[in-house]
mmCIF file of C-alpha atoms and ligand atoms in Angstrom:
data_model
loop_
_atom_site.group_PDB
_atom_site.id
_atom_site.type_symbol
_atom_site.label_atom_id
_atom_site.label_comp_id
_atom_site.label_asym_id
_atom_site.label_seq_id
_atom_site.Cartn_x
_atom_site.Cartn_y
_atom_site.Cartn_z
ATOM 1 C CA MET A 1 8.148 -30.051 7.877
ATOM 2 C CA ILE A 2 6.990 -26.816 6.266
ATOM 3 C CA TRP A 3 8.415 -23.764 6.724
ATOM 4 C CA SER A 4 5.975 -20.863 6.912
ATOM 5 C CA ARG A 5 7.096 -17.209 6.991
ATOM 6 C CA PRO A 6 4.717 -14.502 8.370
ATOM 7 C CA VAL A 7 3.091 -11.901 6.100
ATOM 8 C CA LYS A 8 3.110 -8.671 7.646
ATOM 9 C CA VAL A 9 0.039 -7.157 7.755
ATOM 10 C CA VAL A 10 -1.249 -3.583 9.134
ATOM 11 C CA THR A 11 -4.502 -2.862 11.249
ATOM 12 C CA GLN A 12 -5.554 0.272 12.335
ATOM 13 C CA VAL A 13 -7.917 1.074 15.513
ATOM 14 C CA LYS A 14 -9.374 4.699 15.717
ATOM 15 C CA LEU A 15 -8.324 5.989 19.364
ATOM 16 C CA VAL A 16 -11.443 7.487 21.121
ATOM 17 C CA PRO A 17 -9.542 9.664 23.743
ATOM 18 C CA THR A 18 -11.443 11.830 26.298
ATOM 19 C CA PRO A 19 -10.537 15.912 25.729
ATOM 20 C CA VAL A 20 -8.098 15.737 28.134
ATOM 21 C CA GLN A 21 -6.336 12.783 26.660
ATOM 22 C CA ALA A 22 -6.516 14.245 23.094
ATOM 23 C CA ALA A 23 -4.745 17.129 24.324
ATOM 24 C CA ALA A 24 -1.857 15.173 25.765
ATOM 25 C CA LEU A 25 -1.625 13.335 22.361
ATOM 26 C CA LYS A 26 -1.784 16.381 20.068
ATOM 27 C CA HIS A 27 1.034 18.073 22.257
ATOM 28 C CA THR A 28 3.154 15.028 22.050
ATOM 29 C CA LEU A 29 2.874 14.322 18.491
ATOM 30 C CA ARG A 30 3.302 18.473 17.885
ATOM 31 C CA THR A 31 6.688 17.611 20.038
ATOM 32 C CA VAL A 32 8.438 14.635 19.042
ATOM 33 C CA ASN A 33 7.774 15.607 15.239
ATOM 34 C CA GLU A 34 9.136 19.242 15.889
ATOM 35 C CA ALA A 35 12.302 17.067 17.673
ATOM 36 C CA ALA A 36 12.384 15.019 14.348
ATOM 37 C CA CYS A 37 12.511 18.027 12.394
ATOM 38 C CA TRP A 38 15.569 19.311 14.501
ATOM 39 C CA VAL A 39 17.319 15.889 14.340
ATOM 40 C CA SER A 40 16.707 15.973 10.630
ATOM 41 C CA ASP A 41 18.481 19.516 9.956
ATOM 42 C CA VAL A 42 21.539 18.140 12.186
ATOM 43 C CA ALA A 43 21.528 14.925 9.889
ATOM 44 C CA PHE A 44 21.432 16.865 6.764
ATOM 45 C CA GLU A 45 23.936 19.428 8.030
ATOM 46 C CA ARG A 46 26.587 16.288 8.549
ATOM 47 C CA GLY A 47 26.405 14.800 5.463
ATOM 48 C CA VAL A 48 23.349 12.232 7.186
ATOM 49 C CA PRO A 49 25.506 9.781 9.245
ATOM 50 C CA ARG A 50 24.913 6.479 10.564
ATOM 51 C CA GLU A 51 22.586 6.108 13.236
ATOM 52 C CA TYR A 52 24.772 5.727 16.422
ATOM 53 C CA GLU A 53 26.794 9.203 15.341
ATOM 54 C CA LEU A 54 23.745 11.034 14.586
ATOM 55 C CA ARG A 55 22.663 9.693 18.369
ATOM 56 C CA ARG A 56 26.178 11.378 19.529
ATOM 57 C CA HIS A 57 25.215 14.914 18.101
ATOM 58 C CA THR A 58 21.544 14.910 19.136
ATOM 59 C CA TYR A 59 20.640 12.491 21.942
ATOM 60 C CA ALA A 60 21.339 14.684 24.754
ATOM 61 C CA GLU A 61 19.597 17.596 23.548
ATOM 62 C CA LEU A 62 16.799 15.582 22.652
ATOM 63 C CA ARG A 63 16.792 14.243 26.853
ATOM 64 C CA GLU A 64 16.853 18.059 27.660
ATOM 65 C CA ARG A 65 13.896 18.669 25.362
ATOM 66 C CA GLY A 66 11.983 16.606 27.518
ATOM 67 C CA LEU A 67 12.080 13.358 25.580
ATOM 68 C CA GLY A 68 12.310 10.140 27.527
ATOM 69 C CA ALA A 69 15.299 7.707 26.270
ATOM 70 C CA GLN A 70 13.178 5.429 24.373
ATOM 71 C CA VAL A 71 11.231 8.317 22.519
ATOM 72 C CA ALA A 72 14.830 10.102 22.093
ATOM 73 C CA GLN A 73 15.972 6.952 20.369
ATOM 74 C CA HIS A 74 12.598 6.567 18.632
ATOM 75 C CA VAL A 75 13.170 10.003 17.315
ATOM 76 C CA ILE A 76 16.511 9.585 15.874
ATOM 77 C CA LYS A 77 15.743 6.050 14.192
ATOM 78 C CA LYS A 78 12.538 7.893 12.479
ATOM 79 C CA VAL A 79 14.673 10.574 11.127
ATOM 80 C CA ARG A 80 17.597 8.312 9.902
ATOM 81 C CA ASP A 81 14.842 5.700 8.266
ATOM 82 C CA ALA A 82 13.231 8.424 6.717
ATOM 83 C CA TYR A 83 16.429 9.518 4.947
ATOM 84 C CA THR A 84 17.501 5.712 3.782
ATOM 85 C CA SER A 85 14.065 5.375 2.014
ATOM 86 C CA LEU A 86 14.508 8.417 0.589
ATOM 87 C CA HIS A 87 17.949 7.577 -0.914
ATOM 88 C CA ALA A 88 16.376 4.158 -1.529
ATOM 89 C CA ASN A 89 13.553 6.237 -3.828
ATOM 90 C CA LEU A 90 16.244 8.478 -5.153
ATOM 91 C CA ARG A 91 18.356 5.615 -6.457
ATOM 92 C CA ALA A 92 15.168 3.519 -7.901
ATOM 93 C CA GLY A 93 14.660 6.840 -9.777
ATOM 94 C CA ASN A 94 10.898 7.033 -8.557
ATOM 95 C CA LEU A 95 11.696 11.272 -8.010
ATOM 96 C CA GLY A 96 12.901 11.373 -11.472
ATOM 97 C CA LYS A 97 16.597 11.733 -13.279
ATOM 98 C CA LYS A 98 19.332 13.082 -11.726
ATOM 99 C CA GLY A 99 19.114 17.229 -12.234
ATOM 100 C CA SER A 100 14.962 16.990 -12.303
ATOM 101 C CA LYS A 101 12.846 19.798 -10.593
ATOM 102 C CA ARG A 102 11.350 16.742 -8.053
ATOM 103 C CA ARG A 103 14.261 15.365 -7.207
ATOM 104 C CA VAL A 104 16.585 18.492 -6.674
ATOM 105 C CA LYS A 105 13.817 20.037 -4.461
ATOM 106 C CA ALA A 106 13.834 16.528 -2.436
ATOM 107 C CA GLU A 107 18.102 16.656 -2.397
ATOM 108 C CA SER A 108 18.654 20.239 -1.569
ATOM 109 C CA LYS A 109 16.722 20.488 1.882
ATOM 110 C CA PRO A 110 16.195 18.697 5.245
ATOM 111 C CA ILE A 111 13.577 15.889 5.146
ATOM 112 C CA ALA A 112 10.461 17.896 7.741
ATOM 113 C CA PHE A 113 8.166 15.992 9.620
ATOM 114 C CA ARG A 114 4.431 17.364 9.657
ATOM 115 C CA PRO A 115 3.241 17.756 13.226
ATOM 116 C CA GLN A 116 0.550 15.193 12.936
ATOM 117 C CA ALA A 117 3.160 12.766 10.983
ATOM 118 C CA ALA A 118 3.153 9.318 12.166
ATOM 119 C CA HIS A 119 5.719 8.614 15.418
ATOM 120 C CA PRO A 120 6.330 4.758 16.030
ATOM 121 C CA TYR A 121 5.984 3.383 19.862
ATOM 122 C CA ASP A 122 7.343 -0.040 21.349
ATOM 123 C CA ASP A 123 5.757 -2.376 23.754
ATOM 124 C CA ARG A 124 7.414 -0.212 26.521
ATOM 125 C CA CYS A 125 5.495 3.090 25.467
ATOM 126 C CA LEU A 126 2.342 1.492 24.424
ATOM 127 C CA SER A 127 0.485 -1.394 25.840
ATOM 128 C CA TRP A 128 -2.981 -2.980 24.429
ATOM 129 C CA GLN A 129 -5.596 -3.976 26.955
ATOM 130 C CA TYR A 130 -7.665 -5.572 24.338
ATOM 131 C CA ASP A 131 -10.624 -6.994 26.841
ATOM 132 C CA ALA A 132 -11.211 -3.540 27.904
ATOM 133 C CA GLN A 133 -10.573 -2.340 24.226
ATOM 134 C CA THR A 134 -8.061 -0.201 25.594
ATOM 135 C CA VAL A 135 -4.556 0.867 25.389
ATOM 136 C CA SER A 136 -2.005 2.651 27.760
ATOM 137 C CA ILE A 137 0.666 4.980 26.141
ATOM 138 C CA TRP A 138 3.100 7.591 26.598
ATOM 139 C CA THR A 139 2.696 11.270 26.142
ATOM 140 C CA MET A 140 4.901 14.041 27.366
ATOM 141 C CA THR A 141 2.594 14.717 30.002
ATOM 142 C CA GLY A 142 2.880 11.375 31.505
ATOM 143 C CA ARG A 143 1.430 7.846 30.629
ATOM 144 C CA LEU A 144 -2.029 8.102 29.650
ATOM 145 C CA LYS A 145 -4.058 4.945 31.183
ATOM 146 C CA GLY A 146 -7.312 3.524 29.558
ATOM 147 C CA VAL A 147 -7.463 5.187 26.137
ATOM 148 C CA ARG A 148 -10.257 3.758 24.303
ATOM 149 C CA PHE A 149 -9.808 2.652 21.067
ATOM 150 C CA ALA A 150 -12.457 1.211 18.236
ATOM 151 C CA CYS A 151 -12.262 -1.139 15.584
ATOM 152 C CA SER A 152 -14.299 -4.249 13.796
ATOM 153 C CA PRO A 153 -14.266 -7.455 15.498
ATOM 154 C CA ASN A 154 -12.024 -8.940 13.168
ATOM 155 C CA ALA A 155 -9.254 -6.568 13.275
ATOM 156 C CA LEU A 156 -9.497 -7.054 17.080
ATOM 157 C CA LYS A 157 -8.990 -10.883 16.753
ATOM 158 C CA GLN A 158 -6.068 -10.224 14.474
ATOM 159 C CA LEU A 159 -4.791 -7.876 16.709
ATOM 160 C CA ILE A 160 -5.215 -10.163 19.636
ATOM 161 C CA ALA A 161 -3.379 -13.175 17.689
ATOM 162 C CA TYR A 162 -0.798 -11.322 15.714
ATOM 163 C CA ARG A 163 0.125 -8.324 16.803
ATOM 164 C CA LYS A 164 3.868 -7.991 17.240
ATOM 165 C CA GLY A 165 6.535 -5.145 17.238
ATOM 166 C CA GLU A 166 6.019 -1.427 16.530
ATOM 167 C CA SER A 167 2.663 0.317 16.361
ATOM 168 C CA ASP A 168 2.485 3.997 14.928
ATOM 169 C CA LEU A 169 0.753 6.919 16.572
ATOM 170 C CA VAL A 170 -0.733 9.191 14.001
ATOM 171 C CA GLU A 171 -3.272 11.893 13.600
ATOM 172 C CA ARG A 172 -5.718 12.643 10.777
ATOM 173 C CA ASP A 173 -8.270 15.423 10.205
ATOM 174 C CA GLY A 174 -7.943 15.409 14.289
ATOM 175 C CA VAL A 175 -8.639 11.958 14.840
ATOM 176 C CA PHE A 176 -6.067 10.064 16.189
ATOM 177 C CA TYR A 177 -5.169 6.170 14.955
ATOM 178 C CA LEU A 178 -2.989 3.644 16.163
ATOM 179 C CA VAL A 179 -1.335 1.545 13.081
ATOM 180 C CA ALA A 180 -0.382 -1.709 14.360
ATOM 181 C CA THR A 181 1.772 -4.634 12.850
ATOM 182 C CA CYS A 182 0.638 -8.064 12.564
ATOM 183 C CA GLU A 183 2.657 -11.214 11.492
ATOM 184 C CA VAL A 184 0.043 -13.535 10.168
ATOM 185 C CA PRO A 185 1.537 -16.568 9.514
ATOM 186 C CA GLU A 186 1.391 -18.052 5.801
ATOM 187 C CA ALA A 187 0.363 -20.982 4.832
ATOM 188 C CA GLU A 188 1.996 -23.642 2.319
ATOM 189 C CA THR A 189 1.914 -23.206 -0.780
ATOM 190 C CA GLY A 190 0.368 -26.152 -2.734
ATOM 191 C CA GLU A 191 0.756 -27.109 -6.150
ATOM 192 C CA PRO A 192 -2.249 -25.584 -8.179
ATOM 193 C CA ASP A 193 -4.435 -27.306 -10.506
ATOM 194 C CA ALA A 194 -4.397 -25.054 -13.410
ATOM 195 C CA PHE A 195 -4.236 -20.752 -12.762
ATOM 196 C CA ILE A 196 -7.054 -17.955 -12.830
ATOM 197 C CA GLY A 197 -6.131 -15.381 -15.073
ATOM 198 C CA VAL A 198 -6.831 -11.968 -13.815
ATOM 199 C CA ASP A 199 -7.036 -9.043 -16.570
ATOM 200 C CA LEU A 200 -7.245 -5.460 -14.855
ATOM 201 C CA GLY A 201 -9.030 -2.828 -16.404
ATOM 202 C CA ILE A 202 -10.930 0.538 -16.181
ATOM 203 C CA VAL A 203 -14.084 -0.618 -17.405
ATOM 204 C CA ASN A 204 -14.196 -3.420 -15.669
ATOM 205 C CA ILE A 205 -11.840 -3.599 -12.685
ATOM 206 C CA ALA A 206 -11.016 -6.984 -12.773
ATOM 207 C CA THR A 207 -12.066 -9.909 -14.938
ATOM 208 C CA THR A 208 -11.483 -13.517 -14.186
ATOM 209 C CA SER A 209 -10.738 -16.551 -16.843
ATOM 210 C CA THR A 210 -13.490 -18.366 -14.529
ATOM 211 C CA GLY A 211 -16.249 -15.709 -15.188
ATOM 212 C CA HIS A 212 -16.086 -13.185 -12.474
ATOM 213 C CA ARG A 213 -16.219 -9.810 -13.696
ATOM 214 C CA ALA A 214 -16.328 -6.835 -10.987
ATOM 215 C CA ALA A 215 -17.376 -3.650 -13.239
ATOM 216 C CA GLY A 216 -15.640 -0.427 -12.105
ATOM 217 C CA ARG A 217 -18.858 1.824 -13.424
ATOM 218 C CA ASN A 218 -20.169 2.593 -9.895
ATOM 219 C CA LEU A 219 -16.217 3.543 -8.835
ATOM 220 C CA ASN A 220 -15.908 5.641 -12.102
ATOM 221 C CA ARG A 221 -18.670 7.247 -11.749
ATOM 222 C CA TYR A 222 -18.253 8.459 -8.047
ATOM 223 C CA ARG A 223 -13.955 9.242 -9.514
ATOM 224 C CA LYS A 224 -15.650 11.495 -11.891
ATOM 225 C CA ARG A 225 -18.148 13.405 -9.775
ATOM 226 C CA GLN A 226 -15.333 14.016 -6.890
ATOM 227 C CA LEU A 227 -13.119 15.309 -9.845
ATOM 228 C CA ALA A 228 -15.490 17.950 -10.852
ATOM 229 C CA LEU A 229 -15.863 18.654 -6.810
ATOM 230 C CA ARG A 230 -11.983 18.899 -6.917
ATOM 231 C CA ALA A 231 -11.479 21.259 -9.617
ATOM 232 C CA LYS A 232 -14.150 23.905 -7.876
ATOM 233 C CA LEU A 233 -12.293 23.425 -4.441
ATOM 234 C CA GLN A 234 -8.873 24.085 -5.674
ATOM 235 C CA LYS A 235 -9.868 27.150 -7.846
ATOM 236 C CA LYS A 236 -11.498 28.313 -4.694
ATOM 237 C CA GLY A 237 -7.763 27.698 -2.878
ATOM 238 C CA THR A 238 -8.992 28.716 0.736
ATOM 239 C CA LYS A 239 -7.759 27.187 3.973
ATOM 240 C CA SER A 240 -11.075 25.700 4.435
ATOM 241 C CA ALA A 241 -11.208 24.264 0.766
ATOM 242 C CA LYS A 242 -7.922 22.664 1.028
ATOM 243 C CA ARG A 243 -9.004 20.557 4.258
ATOM 244 C CA LEU A 244 -11.878 19.795 2.532
ATOM 245 C CA LEU A 245 -9.480 18.620 -0.415
ATOM 246 C CA ARG A 246 -7.558 16.617 1.785
ATOM 247 C CA LYS A 247 -10.836 14.963 3.537
ATOM 248 C CA GLN A 248 -12.000 13.880 -0.026
ATOM 249 C CA ARG A 249 -8.653 12.602 -1.340
ATOM 250 C CA ARG A 250 -9.015 10.335 1.741
ATOM 251 C CA LYS A 251 -12.476 9.353 1.357
ATOM 252 C CA GLU A 252 -11.783 8.183 -2.466
ATOM 253 C CA SER A 253 -8.851 6.285 -1.806
ATOM 254 C CA ARG A 254 -11.233 4.356 1.236
ATOM 255 C CA ARG A 255 -13.603 3.857 -1.226
ATOM 256 C CA ALA A 256 -10.981 1.938 -3.628
ATOM 257 C CA LYS A 257 -9.683 0.539 -0.832
ATOM 258 C CA ASP A 258 -12.843 -1.232 0.441
ATOM 259 C CA ILE A 259 -13.340 -2.286 -3.471
ATOM 260 C CA ASN A 260 -10.171 -3.673 -3.870
ATOM 261 C CA HIS A 261 -10.674 -5.878 -0.767
ATOM 262 C CA CYS A 262 -13.770 -7.257 -1.844
ATOM 263 C CA VAL A 263 -12.447 -8.284 -5.239
ATOM 264 C CA SER A 264 -9.291 -9.554 -4.141
ATOM 265 C CA LYS A 265 -11.247 -11.481 -1.151
ATOM 266 C CA THR A 266 -13.267 -13.150 -4.231
ATOM 267 C CA ILE A 267 -10.450 -13.901 -6.353
ATOM 268 C CA VAL A 268 -8.623 -15.403 -3.726
ATOM 269 C CA THR A 269 -11.360 -17.568 -2.377
ATOM 270 C CA GLU A 270 -12.087 -19.022 -5.698
ATOM 271 C CA ALA A 271 -8.713 -20.296 -6.398
ATOM 272 C CA GLU A 272 -8.502 -21.560 -3.068
ATOM 273 C CA ARG A 273 -11.823 -23.192 -3.484
ATOM 274 C CA THR A 274 -10.821 -24.893 -6.722
ATOM 275 C CA GLY A 275 -7.301 -25.872 -5.728
ATOM 276 C CA ARG A 276 -5.711 -23.422 -8.576
ATOM 277 C CA GLY A 277 -3.000 -20.444 -8.595
ATOM 278 C CA ILE A 278 -3.661 -17.104 -9.707
ATOM 279 C CA SER A 279 -1.975 -15.206 -12.844
ATOM 280 C CA LEU A 280 -1.476 -11.726 -12.539
ATOM 281 C CA GLU A 281 -0.088 -9.233 -15.125
ATOM 282 C CA GLU A 282 2.764 -7.168 -14.006
ATOM 283 C CA LEU A 283 1.839 -3.840 -13.632
ATOM 284 C CA THR A 284 4.952 -1.673 -14.992
ATOM 285 C CA GLY A 285 3.201 -0.574 -17.986
ATOM 286 C CA ILE A 286 -0.256 -0.469 -17.344
ATOM 287 C CA ARG A 287 -0.416 3.661 -17.788
ATOM 288 C CA GLU A 288 0.771 3.152 -21.326
ATOM 289 C CA ARG A 289 -0.567 0.010 -22.285
ATOM 290 C CA VAL A 290 -4.201 1.631 -21.288
ATOM 291 C CA ARG A 291 -4.955 4.342 -23.808
ATOM 292 C CA LEU A 292 -8.059 5.448 -22.975
ATOM 293 C CA ARG A 293 -10.311 8.886 -23.883
ATOM 294 C CA LYS A 294 -9.609 11.815 -21.624
ATOM 295 C CA PRO A 295 -12.240 11.606 -19.359
ATOM 296 C CA GLN A 296 -11.780 8.076 -18.747
ATOM 297 C CA ARG A 297 -7.958 8.804 -18.363
ATOM 298 C CA VAL A 298 -8.401 10.810 -15.138
ATOM 299 C CA ALA A 299 -10.066 7.948 -13.495
ATOM 300 C CA LEU A 300 -6.961 5.793 -14.323
ATOM 301 C CA HIS A 301 -4.915 5.449 -11.195
ATOM 302 C CA SER A 302 -2.106 2.649 -11.274
ATOM 303 C CA TRP A 303 -2.064 3.094 -7.391
ATOM 304 C CA ALA A 304 -4.854 1.458 -7.042
ATOM 305 C CA PHE A 305 -4.293 -1.463 -9.418
ATOM 306 C CA ALA A 306 -0.969 -1.635 -7.703
ATOM 307 C CA GLN A 307 -3.255 -1.824 -4.403
ATOM 308 C CA LEU A 308 -5.452 -4.574 -5.620
ATOM 309 C CA ALA A 309 -2.385 -6.440 -6.344
ATOM 310 C CA ASP A 310 -0.968 -6.546 -3.453
ATOM 311 C CA PHE A 311 -4.058 -7.469 -1.839
ATOM 312 C CA ILE A 312 -4.560 -10.315 -3.952
ATOM 313 C CA VAL A 313 -0.633 -11.308 -2.995
ATOM 314 C CA TYR A 314 -1.221 -11.223 0.971
ATOM 315 C CA LYS A 315 -4.621 -12.917 1.129
ATOM 316 C CA ALA A 316 -3.404 -15.738 -1.278
ATOM 317 C CA ARG A 317 0.244 -16.156 0.604
ATOM 318 C CA ARG A 318 -2.217 -16.464 3.887
ATOM 319 C CA ALA A 319 -4.212 -19.213 1.849
ATOM 320 C CA GLY A 320 -1.469 -20.584 0.130
ATOM 321 C CA VAL A 321 -2.433 -20.135 -3.214
ATOM 322 C CA ALA A 322 0.388 -19.501 -5.801
ATOM 323 C CA VAL A 323 0.982 -16.235 -7.135
ATOM 324 C CA VAL A 324 2.476 -15.611 -10.459
ATOM 325 C CA PHE A 325 3.193 -12.801 -12.176
ATOM 326 C CA VAL A 326 3.420 -12.562 -16.282
ATOM 327 C CA ASP A 327 3.873 -10.285 -19.279
ATOM 328 C CA PRO A 328 0.792 -8.953 -20.311
ATOM 329 C CA ALA A 329 2.346 -7.582 -23.861
ATOM 330 C CA TYR A 330 -0.760 -8.359 -26.620
ATOM 331 C CA SER A 331 -2.807 -9.913 -23.638
ATOM 332 C CA SER A 332 -5.823 -8.344 -25.205
ATOM 333 C CA LYS A 333 -5.080 -9.044 -28.979
ATOM 334 C CA GLU A 334 -3.975 -12.420 -28.533
ATOM 335 C CA CYS A 335 -6.843 -15.478 -29.058
ATOM 336 C CA ALA A 336 -7.331 -17.548 -26.004
ATOM 337 C CA GLU A 337 -8.640 -20.250 -28.155
ATOM 338 C CA CYS A 338 -5.847 -20.137 -31.075
ATOM 339 C CA GLY A 339 -3.100 -17.866 -30.063
ATOM 340 C CA HIS A 340 -3.868 -15.982 -33.106
ATOM 341 C CA VAL A 341 -2.443 -12.174 -32.466
ATOM 342 C CA ASP A 342 -3.970 -9.586 -34.020
ATOM 343 C CA ARG A 343 -4.615 -5.988 -33.650
ATOM 344 C CA LEU A 344 -7.789 -6.082 -35.328
ATOM 345 C CA ASN A 345 -8.919 -9.450 -32.649
ATOM 346 C CA ARG A 346 -10.104 -6.699 -30.572
ATOM 347 C CA ILE A 347 -13.264 -5.317 -32.163
ATOM 348 C CA SER A 348 -14.419 -2.672 -29.194
ATOM 349 C CA GLN A 349 -13.962 -2.193 -25.423
ATOM 350 C CA ALA A 350 -16.007 -5.401 -25.051
ATOM 351 C CA LEU A 351 -15.660 -7.662 -28.098
ATOM 352 C CA PHE A 352 -13.246 -9.845 -29.410
ATOM 353 C CA THR A 353 -13.220 -11.751 -32.503
ATOM 354 C CA CYS A 354 -10.561 -13.840 -33.434
ATOM 355 C CA ARG A 355 -9.711 -13.094 -37.269
ATOM 356 C CA GLY A 356 -7.847 -16.755 -37.047
ATOM 357 C CA CYS A 357 -10.120 -18.970 -35.655
ATOM 358 C CA GLY A 358 -13.657 -17.023 -35.661
ATOM 359 C CA VAL A 359 -14.340 -17.332 -32.212
ATOM 360 C CA VAL A 360 -16.030 -14.698 -30.489
ATOM 361 C CA ALA A 361 -15.617 -13.734 -26.696
ATOM 362 C CA HIS A 362 -15.892 -10.971 -24.286
ATOM 363 C CA ALA A 363 -12.674 -9.233 -24.808
ATOM 364 C CA ASP A 364 -11.506 -8.830 -20.871
ATOM 365 C CA ARG A 365 -12.516 -12.814 -20.781
ATOM 366 C CA ASN A 366 -10.583 -13.747 -23.366
ATOM 367 C CA ALA A 367 -7.577 -11.263 -22.101
ATOM 368 C CA SER A 368 -7.914 -13.397 -18.634
ATOM 369 C CA ARG A 369 -7.883 -16.654 -20.220
ATOM 370 C CA VAL A 370 -4.670 -15.408 -22.070
ATOM 371 C CA LEU A 371 -3.114 -14.410 -18.865
ATOM 372 C CA ALA A 372 -4.430 -17.689 -17.119
ATOM 373 C CA SER A 373 -2.488 -20.381 -19.971
ATOM 374 C CA ARG A 374 0.628 -17.803 -19.416
ATOM 375 C CA GLY A 375 0.829 -17.864 -15.733
ATOM 376 C CA GLN A 376 0.383 -21.946 -16.337
ATOM 377 C CA ASN A 377 3.551 -21.945 -18.502
ATOM 378 C CA ALA A 378 5.347 -19.117 -16.325
ATOM 379 C CA TRP A 379 4.858 -21.674 -13.400
ATOM 380 C CA ASP A 380 5.925 -24.682 -15.409
ATOM 381 C CA ALA A 381 9.009 -22.922 -16.566
ATOM 382 C CA GLY A 382 9.794 -21.643 -12.650
ATOM 383 C CA ARG A 383 11.376 -18.707 -14.481
ATOM 384 C CA THR A 384 13.136 -16.478 -12.401
ATOM 385 C CA SER A 385 11.533 -12.716 -12.178
ATOM 386 C CA HIS A 386 13.092 -9.881 -13.100
ATOM 387 C CA VAL A 387 12.702 -7.064 -10.506
ATOM 388 C CA PRO A 388 10.986 -3.603 -11.983
ATOM 389 C CA ALA A 389 12.199 -0.362 -10.237
ATOM 390 C CA THR A 390 8.626 1.117 -8.879
ATOM 391 C CA SER A 391 8.080 0.209 -5.039
ATOM 392 C CA PRO A 392 4.702 -1.655 -5.187
ATOM 393 C CA VAL A 393 5.573 -3.341 -8.059
ATOM 394 C CA ARG A 394 8.738 -4.460 -6.514
ATOM 395 C CA LEU A 395 7.259 -5.470 -3.350
ATOM 396 C CA MET A 396 4.862 -8.366 -6.086
ATOM 397 C CA ALA A 397 7.967 -9.206 -7.675
ATOM 398 C CA LYS A 398 9.321 -10.424 -4.652
ATOM 399 C CA THR A 399 6.277 -12.260 -3.679
ATOM 400 C CA ARG A 400 6.518 -13.719 -6.760
ATOM 401 C CA GLN A 401 9.826 -15.108 -6.316
ATOM 402 C CA ILE A 402 8.450 -16.884 -3.278
ATOM 403 C CA THR A 403 5.150 -17.916 -4.268
ATOM 404 C CA SER A 404 6.478 -19.443 -7.789
ATOM 405 C CA GLN A 405 9.300 -21.303 -5.847
ATOM 406 C CA PRO A 406 7.460 -22.781 -2.669
ATOM 407 C CA VAL A 407 10.167 -23.026 0.071
ATOM 408 C CA ARG A 408 10.105 -26.693 1.676
ATOM 409 C CA LEU A 409 12.477 -27.912 4.597
HETATM 410 ZN ZN1 LIG B 1 -8.850 -17.757 -32.283
#
């Protein structure tokens, strides 16, 4: 028997409320987040007690403020969870060393919640009518029925089949979204015949050892343009400029996300089709490793790479494709043919010429082949992972443990 654990993914739908419904949603989010700010103050004053104790100090007043029993519990849990993840981040050093400006700032005051911040809804406060594409949702002014939502046909299919647990209500730029959690079953990880190495970079977002190359030219050009616009807006500093900035930042991350979805899909589909595993580089050092001239440096967002790796991992898990993470050190200077390592092997951004055996190759292609063979070695050795500290990488490392040691019952 094969034991497959579900992969958690989120699916977002856009709400299309009537003006009256929108006003109720807005009022509700504002109210619960004000309440969360207050609970957060209490938690902070009392040294962040456990959830049940925090409930003792805040539950009655939340009910007096007109929050239902469920919602009051959710507010308290949301606040406690926020402190838990803040502490995890502090421990992991994600907010800098002890005494650093950023860290002191985060530690010295209660966590605050924006009026539009996400709020969790469970099945008692939110129900879905998939056929009608509506939801029925609790608000401060009573339950709203028949609130329409919009999403892609694929997202709808996923919701119907796999939605489970809580969904978050969130407001962005005046638009309401529900972010639902779906638990998609994972396929059994097969024994790979070989590995596809994936080299990540700026000029080429991803190059595979099988010859696929996703060029970053359009994205980089777009980012450069956006950067100029951003500088202009920041200089202006007005309220509307700030709003535009926010909007623009989201647009840019949406665009990177679309590209990452496409690239990861191509890679995973190819691995699945050819019975291969995927070998990815550990991303901990990408900022240090990729040295660039200044105008390019601004185009480098390590989160975009981490996201691409995340997408590859979860699509691979769904397809039962093995993924391993390997140390990328010197992968750009090592020859995939003879293994000779030399700084001078890499002649330019694009060109690789081996000083040892004389082979000439595209530099990214060579690196991806080096990664592919390292992936094969890692798989064969079945070595246990070392877990890096930052969050996206930790997520990937965890997945690697799972994928490199397939669980069978
Ligand atoms: Zn060589």
